PDB file of C-alpha atoms in Angstrom:
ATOM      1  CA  UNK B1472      -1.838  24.142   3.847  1.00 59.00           C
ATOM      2  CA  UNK B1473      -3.058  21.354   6.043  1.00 84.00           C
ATOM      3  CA  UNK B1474      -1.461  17.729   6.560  1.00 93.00           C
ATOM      4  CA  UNK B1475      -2.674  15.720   4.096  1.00 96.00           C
ATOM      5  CA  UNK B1476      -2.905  12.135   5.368  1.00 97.00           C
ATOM      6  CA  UNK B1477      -0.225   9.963   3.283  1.00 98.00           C
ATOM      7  CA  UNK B1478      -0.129   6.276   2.808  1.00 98.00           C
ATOM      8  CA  UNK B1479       3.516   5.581   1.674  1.00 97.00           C
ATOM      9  CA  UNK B1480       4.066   2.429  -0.405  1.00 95.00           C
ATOM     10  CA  UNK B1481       7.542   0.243   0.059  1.00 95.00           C
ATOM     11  CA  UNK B1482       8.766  -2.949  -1.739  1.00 96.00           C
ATOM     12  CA  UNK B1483      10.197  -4.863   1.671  1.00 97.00           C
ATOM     13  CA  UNK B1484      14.025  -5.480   1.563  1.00 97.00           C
ATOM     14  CA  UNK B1485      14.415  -3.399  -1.664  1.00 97.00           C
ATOM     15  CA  UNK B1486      16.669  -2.570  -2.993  1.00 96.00           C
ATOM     16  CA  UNK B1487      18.341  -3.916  -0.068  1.00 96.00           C
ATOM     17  CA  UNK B1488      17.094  -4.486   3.524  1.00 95.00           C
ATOM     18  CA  UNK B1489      19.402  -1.869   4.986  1.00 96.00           C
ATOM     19  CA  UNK B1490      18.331   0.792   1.951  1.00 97.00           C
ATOM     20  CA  UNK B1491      14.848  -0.709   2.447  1.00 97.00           C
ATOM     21  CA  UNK B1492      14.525   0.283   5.948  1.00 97.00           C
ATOM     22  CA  UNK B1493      16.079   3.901   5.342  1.00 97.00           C
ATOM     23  CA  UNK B1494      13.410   4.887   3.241  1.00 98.00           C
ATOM     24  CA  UNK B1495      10.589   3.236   5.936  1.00 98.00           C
ATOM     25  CA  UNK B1496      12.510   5.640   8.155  1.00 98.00           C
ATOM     26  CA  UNK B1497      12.524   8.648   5.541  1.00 98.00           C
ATOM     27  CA  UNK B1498       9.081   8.530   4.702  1.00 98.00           C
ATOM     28  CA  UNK B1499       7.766   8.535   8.434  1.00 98.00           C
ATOM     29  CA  UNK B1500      10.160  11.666   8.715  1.00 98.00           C
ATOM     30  CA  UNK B1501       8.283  13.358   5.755  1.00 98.00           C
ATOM     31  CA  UNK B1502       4.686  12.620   6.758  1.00 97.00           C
ATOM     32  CA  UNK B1503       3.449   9.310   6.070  1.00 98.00           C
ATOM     33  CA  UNK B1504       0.921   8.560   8.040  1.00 98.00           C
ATOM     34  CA  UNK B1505       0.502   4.711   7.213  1.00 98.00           C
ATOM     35  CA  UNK B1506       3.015   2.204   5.690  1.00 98.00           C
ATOM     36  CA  UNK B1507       1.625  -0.430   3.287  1.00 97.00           C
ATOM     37  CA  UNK B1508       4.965  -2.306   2.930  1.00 97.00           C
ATOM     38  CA  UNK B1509       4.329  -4.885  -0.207  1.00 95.00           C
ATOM     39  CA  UNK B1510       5.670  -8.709   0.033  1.00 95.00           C
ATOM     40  CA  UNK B1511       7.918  -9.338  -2.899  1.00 91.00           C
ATOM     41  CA  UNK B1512       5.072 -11.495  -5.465  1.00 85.00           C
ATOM     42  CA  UNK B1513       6.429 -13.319  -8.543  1.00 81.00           C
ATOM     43  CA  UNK B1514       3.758 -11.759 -10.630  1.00 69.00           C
ATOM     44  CA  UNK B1515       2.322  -8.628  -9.392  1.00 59.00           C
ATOM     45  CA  UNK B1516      -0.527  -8.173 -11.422  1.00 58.00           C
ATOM     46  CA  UNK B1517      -1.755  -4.961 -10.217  1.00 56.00           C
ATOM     47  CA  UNK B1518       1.800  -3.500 -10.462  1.00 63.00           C
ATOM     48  CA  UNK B1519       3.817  -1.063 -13.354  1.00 71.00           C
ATOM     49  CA  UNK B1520       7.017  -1.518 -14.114  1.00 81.00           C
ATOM     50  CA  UNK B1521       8.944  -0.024 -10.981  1.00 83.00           C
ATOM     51  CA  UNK B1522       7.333  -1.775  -8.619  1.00 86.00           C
ATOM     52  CA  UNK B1523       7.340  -5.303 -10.696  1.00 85.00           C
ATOM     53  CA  UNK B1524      11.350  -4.753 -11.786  1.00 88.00           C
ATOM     54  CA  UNK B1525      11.821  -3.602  -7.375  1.00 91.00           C
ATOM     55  CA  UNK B1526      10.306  -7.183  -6.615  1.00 90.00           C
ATOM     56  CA  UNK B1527      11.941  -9.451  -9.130  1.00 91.00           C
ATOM     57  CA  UNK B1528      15.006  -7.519  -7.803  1.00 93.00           C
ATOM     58  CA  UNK B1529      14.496  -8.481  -4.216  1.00 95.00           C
ATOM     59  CA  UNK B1530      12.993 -12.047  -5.319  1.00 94.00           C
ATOM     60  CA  UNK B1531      16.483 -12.925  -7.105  1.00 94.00           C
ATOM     61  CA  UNK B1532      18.260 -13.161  -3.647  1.00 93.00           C
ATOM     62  CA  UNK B1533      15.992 -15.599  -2.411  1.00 95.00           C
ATOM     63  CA  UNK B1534      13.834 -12.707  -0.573  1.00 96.00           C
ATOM     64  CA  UNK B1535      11.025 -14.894   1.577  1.00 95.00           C
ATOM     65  CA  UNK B1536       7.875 -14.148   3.086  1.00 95.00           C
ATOM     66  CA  UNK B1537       9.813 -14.797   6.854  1.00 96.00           C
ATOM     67  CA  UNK B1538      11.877 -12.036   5.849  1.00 97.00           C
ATOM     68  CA  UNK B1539       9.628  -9.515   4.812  1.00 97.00           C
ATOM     69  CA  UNK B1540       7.989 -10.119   8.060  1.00 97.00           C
ATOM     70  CA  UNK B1541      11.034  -9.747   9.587  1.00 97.00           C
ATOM     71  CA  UNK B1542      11.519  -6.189   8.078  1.00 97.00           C
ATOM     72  CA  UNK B1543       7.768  -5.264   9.402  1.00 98.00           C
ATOM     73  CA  UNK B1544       8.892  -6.380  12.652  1.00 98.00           C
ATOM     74  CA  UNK B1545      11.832  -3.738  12.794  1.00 97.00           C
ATOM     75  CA  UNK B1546       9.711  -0.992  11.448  1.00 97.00           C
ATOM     76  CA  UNK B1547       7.081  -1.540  13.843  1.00 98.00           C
ATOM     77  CA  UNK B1548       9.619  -1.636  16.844  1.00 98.00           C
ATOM     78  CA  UNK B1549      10.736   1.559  15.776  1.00 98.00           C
ATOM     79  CA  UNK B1550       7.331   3.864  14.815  1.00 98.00           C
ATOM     80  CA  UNK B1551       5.253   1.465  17.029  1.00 98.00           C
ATOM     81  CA  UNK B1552       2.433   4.556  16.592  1.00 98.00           C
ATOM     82  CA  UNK B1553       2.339   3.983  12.439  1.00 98.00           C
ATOM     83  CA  UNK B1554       0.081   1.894  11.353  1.00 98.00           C
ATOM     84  CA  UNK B1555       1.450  -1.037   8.510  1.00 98.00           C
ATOM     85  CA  UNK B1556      -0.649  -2.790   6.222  1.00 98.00           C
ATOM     86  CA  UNK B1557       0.802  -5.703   4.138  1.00 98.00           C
ATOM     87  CA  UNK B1558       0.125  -5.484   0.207  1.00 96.00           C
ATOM     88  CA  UNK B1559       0.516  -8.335  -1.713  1.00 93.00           C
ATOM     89  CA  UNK B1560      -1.048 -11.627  -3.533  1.00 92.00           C
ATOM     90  CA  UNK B1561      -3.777 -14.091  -2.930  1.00 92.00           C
ATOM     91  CA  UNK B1562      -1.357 -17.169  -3.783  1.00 91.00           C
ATOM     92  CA  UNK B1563       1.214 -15.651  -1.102  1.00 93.00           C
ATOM     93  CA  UNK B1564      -1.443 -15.483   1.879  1.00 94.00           C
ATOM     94  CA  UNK B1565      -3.106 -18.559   0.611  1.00 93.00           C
ATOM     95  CA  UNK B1566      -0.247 -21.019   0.640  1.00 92.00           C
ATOM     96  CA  UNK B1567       0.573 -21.754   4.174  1.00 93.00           C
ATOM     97  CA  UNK B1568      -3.207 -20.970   5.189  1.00 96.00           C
ATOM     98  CA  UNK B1569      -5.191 -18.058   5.145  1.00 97.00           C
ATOM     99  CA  UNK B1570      -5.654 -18.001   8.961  1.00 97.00           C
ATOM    100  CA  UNK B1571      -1.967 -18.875   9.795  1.00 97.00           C
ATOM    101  CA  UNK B1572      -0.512 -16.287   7.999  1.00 97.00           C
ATOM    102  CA  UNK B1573      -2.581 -13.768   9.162  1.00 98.00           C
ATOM    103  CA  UNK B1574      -1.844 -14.696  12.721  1.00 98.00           C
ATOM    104  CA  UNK B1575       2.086 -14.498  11.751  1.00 98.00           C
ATOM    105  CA  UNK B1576       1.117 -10.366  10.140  1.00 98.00           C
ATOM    106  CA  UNK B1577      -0.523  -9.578  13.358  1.00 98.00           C
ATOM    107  CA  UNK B1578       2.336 -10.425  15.318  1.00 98.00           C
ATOM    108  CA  UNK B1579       4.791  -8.754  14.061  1.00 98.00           C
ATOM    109  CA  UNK B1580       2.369  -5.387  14.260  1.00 98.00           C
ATOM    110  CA  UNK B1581       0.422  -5.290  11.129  1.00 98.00           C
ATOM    111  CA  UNK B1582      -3.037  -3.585  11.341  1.00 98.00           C
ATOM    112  CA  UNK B1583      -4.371  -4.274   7.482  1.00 98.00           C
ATOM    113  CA  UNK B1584      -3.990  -6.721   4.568  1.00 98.00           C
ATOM    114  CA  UNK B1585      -4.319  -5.146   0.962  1.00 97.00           C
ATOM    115  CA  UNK B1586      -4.798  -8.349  -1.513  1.00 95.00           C
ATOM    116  CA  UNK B1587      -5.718  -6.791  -4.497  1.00 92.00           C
ATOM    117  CA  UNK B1588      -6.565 -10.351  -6.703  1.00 91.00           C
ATOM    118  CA  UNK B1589      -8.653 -11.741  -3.224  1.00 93.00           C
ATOM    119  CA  UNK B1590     -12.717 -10.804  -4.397  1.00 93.00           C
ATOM    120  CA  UNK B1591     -14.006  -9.323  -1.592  1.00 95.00           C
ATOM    121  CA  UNK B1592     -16.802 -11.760  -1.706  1.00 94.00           C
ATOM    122  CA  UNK B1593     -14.750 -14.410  -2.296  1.00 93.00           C
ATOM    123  CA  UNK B1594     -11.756 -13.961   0.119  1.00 95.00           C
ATOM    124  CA  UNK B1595     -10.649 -17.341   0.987  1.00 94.00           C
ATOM    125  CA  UNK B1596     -11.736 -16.686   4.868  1.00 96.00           C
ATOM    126  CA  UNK B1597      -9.562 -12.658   4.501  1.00 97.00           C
ATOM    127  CA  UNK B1598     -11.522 -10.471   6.266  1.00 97.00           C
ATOM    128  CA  UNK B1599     -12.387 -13.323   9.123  1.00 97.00           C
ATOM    129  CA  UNK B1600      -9.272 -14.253  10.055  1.00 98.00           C
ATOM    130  CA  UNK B1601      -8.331 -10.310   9.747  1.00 98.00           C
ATOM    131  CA  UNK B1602     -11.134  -9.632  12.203  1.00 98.00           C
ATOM    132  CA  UNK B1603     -10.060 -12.358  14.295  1.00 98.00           C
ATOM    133  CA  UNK B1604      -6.282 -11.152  15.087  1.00 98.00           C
ATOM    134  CA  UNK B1605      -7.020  -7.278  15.457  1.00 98.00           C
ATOM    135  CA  UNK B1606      -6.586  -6.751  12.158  1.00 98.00           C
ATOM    136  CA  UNK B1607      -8.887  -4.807   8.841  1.00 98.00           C
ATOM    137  CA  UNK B1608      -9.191  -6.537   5.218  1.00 98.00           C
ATOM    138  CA  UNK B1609      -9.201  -3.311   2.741  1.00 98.00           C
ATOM    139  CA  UNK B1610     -10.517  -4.369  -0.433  1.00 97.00           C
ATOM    140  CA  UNK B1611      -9.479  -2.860  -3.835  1.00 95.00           C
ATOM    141  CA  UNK B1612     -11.966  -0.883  -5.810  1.00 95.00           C
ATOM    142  CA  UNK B1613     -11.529  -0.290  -9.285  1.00 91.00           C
ATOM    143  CA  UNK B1614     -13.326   2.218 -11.663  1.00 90.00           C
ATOM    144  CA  UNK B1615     -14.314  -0.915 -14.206  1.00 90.00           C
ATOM    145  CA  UNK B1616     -16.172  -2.966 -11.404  1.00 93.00           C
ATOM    146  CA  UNK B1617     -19.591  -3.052 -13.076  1.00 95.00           C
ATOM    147  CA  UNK B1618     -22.296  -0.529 -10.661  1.00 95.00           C
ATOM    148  CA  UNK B1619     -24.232  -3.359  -9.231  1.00 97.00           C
ATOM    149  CA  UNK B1620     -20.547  -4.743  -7.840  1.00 97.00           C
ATOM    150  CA  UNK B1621     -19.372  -1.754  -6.302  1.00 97.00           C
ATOM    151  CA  UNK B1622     -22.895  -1.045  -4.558  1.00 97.00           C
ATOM    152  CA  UNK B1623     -22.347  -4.534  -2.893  1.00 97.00           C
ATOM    153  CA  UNK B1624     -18.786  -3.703  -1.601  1.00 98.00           C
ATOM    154  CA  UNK B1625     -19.749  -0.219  -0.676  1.00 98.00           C
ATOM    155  CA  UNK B1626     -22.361  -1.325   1.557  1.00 98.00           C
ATOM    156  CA  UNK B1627     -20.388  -4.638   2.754  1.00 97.00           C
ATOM    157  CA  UNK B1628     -19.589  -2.388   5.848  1.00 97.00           C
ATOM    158  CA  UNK B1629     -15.505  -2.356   4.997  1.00 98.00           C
ATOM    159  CA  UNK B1630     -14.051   0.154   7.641  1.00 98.00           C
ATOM    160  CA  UNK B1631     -11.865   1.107   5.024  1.00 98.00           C
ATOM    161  CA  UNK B1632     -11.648   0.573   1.028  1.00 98.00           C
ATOM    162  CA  UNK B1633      -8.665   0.804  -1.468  1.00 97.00           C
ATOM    163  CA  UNK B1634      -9.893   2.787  -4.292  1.00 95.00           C
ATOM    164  CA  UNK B1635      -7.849   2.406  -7.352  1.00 91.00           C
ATOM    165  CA  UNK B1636      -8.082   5.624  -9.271  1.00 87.00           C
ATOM    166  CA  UNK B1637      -7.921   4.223 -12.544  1.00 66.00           C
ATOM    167  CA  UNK B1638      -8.092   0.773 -14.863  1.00 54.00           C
ATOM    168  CA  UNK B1639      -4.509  -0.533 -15.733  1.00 48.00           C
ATOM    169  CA  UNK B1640      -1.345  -0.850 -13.772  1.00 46.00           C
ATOM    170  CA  UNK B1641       0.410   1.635 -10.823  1.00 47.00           C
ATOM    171  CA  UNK B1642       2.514   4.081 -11.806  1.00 42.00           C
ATOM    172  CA  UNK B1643       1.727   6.021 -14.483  1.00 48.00           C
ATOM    173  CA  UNK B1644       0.564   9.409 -14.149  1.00 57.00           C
ATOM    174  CA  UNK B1645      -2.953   9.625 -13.287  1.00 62.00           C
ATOM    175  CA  UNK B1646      -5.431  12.677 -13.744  1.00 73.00           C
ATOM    176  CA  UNK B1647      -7.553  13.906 -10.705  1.00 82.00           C
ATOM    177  CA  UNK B1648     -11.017  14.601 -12.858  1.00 84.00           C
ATOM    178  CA  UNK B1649     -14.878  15.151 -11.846  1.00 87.00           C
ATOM    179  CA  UNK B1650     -14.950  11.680 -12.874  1.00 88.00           C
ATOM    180  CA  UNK B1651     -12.654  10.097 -10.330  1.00 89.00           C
ATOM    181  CA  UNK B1652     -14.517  12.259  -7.759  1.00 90.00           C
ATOM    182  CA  UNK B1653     -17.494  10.805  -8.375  1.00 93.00           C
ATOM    183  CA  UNK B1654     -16.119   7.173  -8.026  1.00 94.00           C
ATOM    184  CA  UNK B1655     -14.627   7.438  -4.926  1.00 95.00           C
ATOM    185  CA  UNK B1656     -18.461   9.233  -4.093  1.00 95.00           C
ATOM    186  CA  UNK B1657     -19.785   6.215  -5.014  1.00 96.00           C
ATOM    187  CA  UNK B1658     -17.004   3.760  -2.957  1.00 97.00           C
ATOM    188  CA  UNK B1659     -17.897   5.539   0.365  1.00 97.00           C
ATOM    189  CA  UNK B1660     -21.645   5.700   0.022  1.00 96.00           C
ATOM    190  CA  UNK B1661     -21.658   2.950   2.173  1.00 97.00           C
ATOM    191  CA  UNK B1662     -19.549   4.611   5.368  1.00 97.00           C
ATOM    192  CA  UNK B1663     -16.219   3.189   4.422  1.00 98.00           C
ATOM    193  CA  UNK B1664     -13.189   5.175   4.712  1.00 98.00           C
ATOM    194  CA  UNK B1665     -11.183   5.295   1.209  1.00 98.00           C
ATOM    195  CA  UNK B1666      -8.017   5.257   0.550  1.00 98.00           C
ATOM    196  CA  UNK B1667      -7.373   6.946  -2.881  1.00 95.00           C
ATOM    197  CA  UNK B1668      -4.087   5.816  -5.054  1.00 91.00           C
ATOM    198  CA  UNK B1669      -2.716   4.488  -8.444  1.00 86.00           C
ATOM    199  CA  UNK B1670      -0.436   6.851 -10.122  1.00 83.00           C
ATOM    200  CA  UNK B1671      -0.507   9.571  -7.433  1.00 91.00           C
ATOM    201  CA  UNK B1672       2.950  11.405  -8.013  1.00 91.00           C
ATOM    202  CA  UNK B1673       3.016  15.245  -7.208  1.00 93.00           C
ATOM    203  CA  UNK B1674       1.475  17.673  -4.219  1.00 94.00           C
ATOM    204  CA  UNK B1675      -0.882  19.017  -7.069  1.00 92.00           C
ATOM    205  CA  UNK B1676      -2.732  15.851  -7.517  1.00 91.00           C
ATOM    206  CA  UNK B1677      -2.592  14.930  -3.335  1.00 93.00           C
ATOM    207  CA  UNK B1678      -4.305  18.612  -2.549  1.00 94.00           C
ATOM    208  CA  UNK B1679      -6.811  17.613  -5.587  1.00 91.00           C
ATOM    209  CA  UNK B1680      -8.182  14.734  -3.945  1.00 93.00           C
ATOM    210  CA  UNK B1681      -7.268  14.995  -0.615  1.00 93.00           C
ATOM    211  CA  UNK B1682     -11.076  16.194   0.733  1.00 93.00           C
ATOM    212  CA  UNK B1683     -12.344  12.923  -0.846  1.00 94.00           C
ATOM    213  CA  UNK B1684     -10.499  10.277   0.678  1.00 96.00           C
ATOM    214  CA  UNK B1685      -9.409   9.069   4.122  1.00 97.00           C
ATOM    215  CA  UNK B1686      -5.446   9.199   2.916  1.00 98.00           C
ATOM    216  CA  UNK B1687      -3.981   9.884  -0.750  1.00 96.00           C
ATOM    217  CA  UNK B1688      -1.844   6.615  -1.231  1.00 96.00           C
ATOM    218  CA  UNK B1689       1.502   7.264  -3.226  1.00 95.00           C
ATOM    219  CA  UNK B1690       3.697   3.517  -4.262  1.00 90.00           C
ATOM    220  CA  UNK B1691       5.681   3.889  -7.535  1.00 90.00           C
ATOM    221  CA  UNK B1692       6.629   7.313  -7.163  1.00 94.00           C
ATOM    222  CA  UNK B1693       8.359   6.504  -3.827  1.00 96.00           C
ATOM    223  CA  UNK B1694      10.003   3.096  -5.783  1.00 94.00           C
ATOM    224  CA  UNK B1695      11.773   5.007  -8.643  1.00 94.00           C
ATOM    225  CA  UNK B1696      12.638   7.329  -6.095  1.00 97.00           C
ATOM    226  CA  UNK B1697      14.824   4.600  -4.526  1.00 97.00           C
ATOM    227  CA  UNK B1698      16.007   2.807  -7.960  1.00 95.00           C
ATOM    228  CA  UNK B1699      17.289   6.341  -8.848  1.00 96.00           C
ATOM    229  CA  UNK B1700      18.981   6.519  -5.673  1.00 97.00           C
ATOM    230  CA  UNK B1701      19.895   3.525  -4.743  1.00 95.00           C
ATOM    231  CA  UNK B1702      24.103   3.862  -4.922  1.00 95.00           C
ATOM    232  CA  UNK B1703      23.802   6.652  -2.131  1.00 97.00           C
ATOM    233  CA  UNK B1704      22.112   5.842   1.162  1.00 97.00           C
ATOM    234  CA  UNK B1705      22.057   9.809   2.157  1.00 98.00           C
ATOM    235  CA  UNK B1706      20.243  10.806  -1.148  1.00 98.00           C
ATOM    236  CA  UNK B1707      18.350   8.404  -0.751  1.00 98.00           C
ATOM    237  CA  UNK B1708      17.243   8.998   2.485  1.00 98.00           C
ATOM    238  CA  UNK B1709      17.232  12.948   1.370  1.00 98.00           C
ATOM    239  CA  UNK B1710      14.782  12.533  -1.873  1.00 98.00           C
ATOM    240  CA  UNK B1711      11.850  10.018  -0.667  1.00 98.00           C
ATOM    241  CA  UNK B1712      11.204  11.889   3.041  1.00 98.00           C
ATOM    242  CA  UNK B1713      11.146  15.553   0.367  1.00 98.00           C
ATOM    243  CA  UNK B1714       8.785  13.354  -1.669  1.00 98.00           C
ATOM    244  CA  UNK B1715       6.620  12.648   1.122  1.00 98.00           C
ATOM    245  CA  UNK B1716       6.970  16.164   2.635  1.00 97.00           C
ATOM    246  CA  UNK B1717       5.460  17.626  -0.778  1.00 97.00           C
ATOM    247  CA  UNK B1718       2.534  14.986  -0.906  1.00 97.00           C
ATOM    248  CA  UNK B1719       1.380  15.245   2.737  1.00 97.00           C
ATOM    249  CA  UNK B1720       2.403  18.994   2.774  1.00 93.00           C
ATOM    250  CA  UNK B1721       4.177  18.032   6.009  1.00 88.00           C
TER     251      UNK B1721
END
């Protein structure tokens, strides 16, 4: 079987930033090809219940943005040749200015912001102040944007788009049907390269849409992977880079 290009999703400093950075480590081991490493947000909207329970988790010990950047630092010092995106909130990015903060990502060796409640549209300045530091603005698709809306971002000329698979929240299990094919057909009409996730869980469903996308993306699986795991660094370690070597077929 052939590599299948994996973006691996990670809650930074959870479930703590020593366990936290043993799974970054695992999953490059097992074949991720890009790591979108998620701020710790209050409220994730967008989120199920492992992710959402992973940030409170992390928020409780006074987790702050300077230290998730921190983490993405270390990571990037260590697989400088992975790509990391940053996945979080609008009201994270938008409170000590749009432009600042994305200075501060680029810095520390982020490539990509993923702000799933930012309108592509309407982006608060995103995808300029992305462009302006070496860096892409990937917007989230979603299959109940009406078709006139996802025309428009299609053709917005996005190097790259997030297409959520389905309506609702991450994590639950999420079928790979003639219907989601044609979505993501009609997210990269416009050239973009997609990124395909939302409940992605098992090789079955990675080899399903793998000739669709630019890279399967894979979050809660990876989380409860770590929650399950959490009291034993080694099995830790052992279970998400075997997780990642059956989605990527590494």
């Amino acid at each position: 079987m052939n590599k299948i290009k994996l973006m691996s999703h990670l809650v930074a400093g959870y479930p703590t930033d020593e366990l936290s950075l043993e799974a970054a480590r695992a999953l490059v081991r097992g074949g991720a090809d890009i790591l979108e490493i998620q701020l710790p947000f209050s409220d994730p909207s967008a989120d199920g219940p492992a992710i959402q329970t992973a940030c409170t988790e992390v928020l409780s010990r006074n987790y702050r943005t300077a230290d998730g950047l921190r983490f993405i630092e270390q990571i990037h010092s260590e697989f400088p040749e992975i790509p990391i995106y940053i996945m979080s909130y609008g009201s994270l990015i938008y409170t000590p200015g749009v432009a600042e903060f994305c200075k501060k990502a680029a810095s520390v060796g982020v490539k990509g912001m993923i702000i799933p409640d930012l309108p592509f549209d309407f982006d608060e300045g995103l995808t300029a102040a992305c462009k302006e530091n070496g860096m892409v603005n990937i917007p989230v698709a979603a299959p109940s944007m009406s078709a006139e809306r996802l025309h428009k971002m299609a053709h917005a000329g996005f190097p790259y788009i997030y297409a959520a698979l389905r309506v609702g929240i991450t994590g639950t299990d999420t079928k790979i049907e003639s219907s989601t094919l044609e979505f993501l057909k009609k997210v990269s009409e416009g050239g973009s390269k997609i990124y395909g996730g939302f409940g992605i869980s098992n090789g079955e469903q990675a080899k399903a849409l793998a000739s669709s996308v630019e890279a399967i993306v894979a979050g809660s699986v990876f989380v409860r992977l770590i929650t399950e795991n959490k009291g034993d660094k080694a099995k830790l370690a052992q279970a998400v880079e075997a997780k990642a070597r059956e989605l990527s077929g590494f």
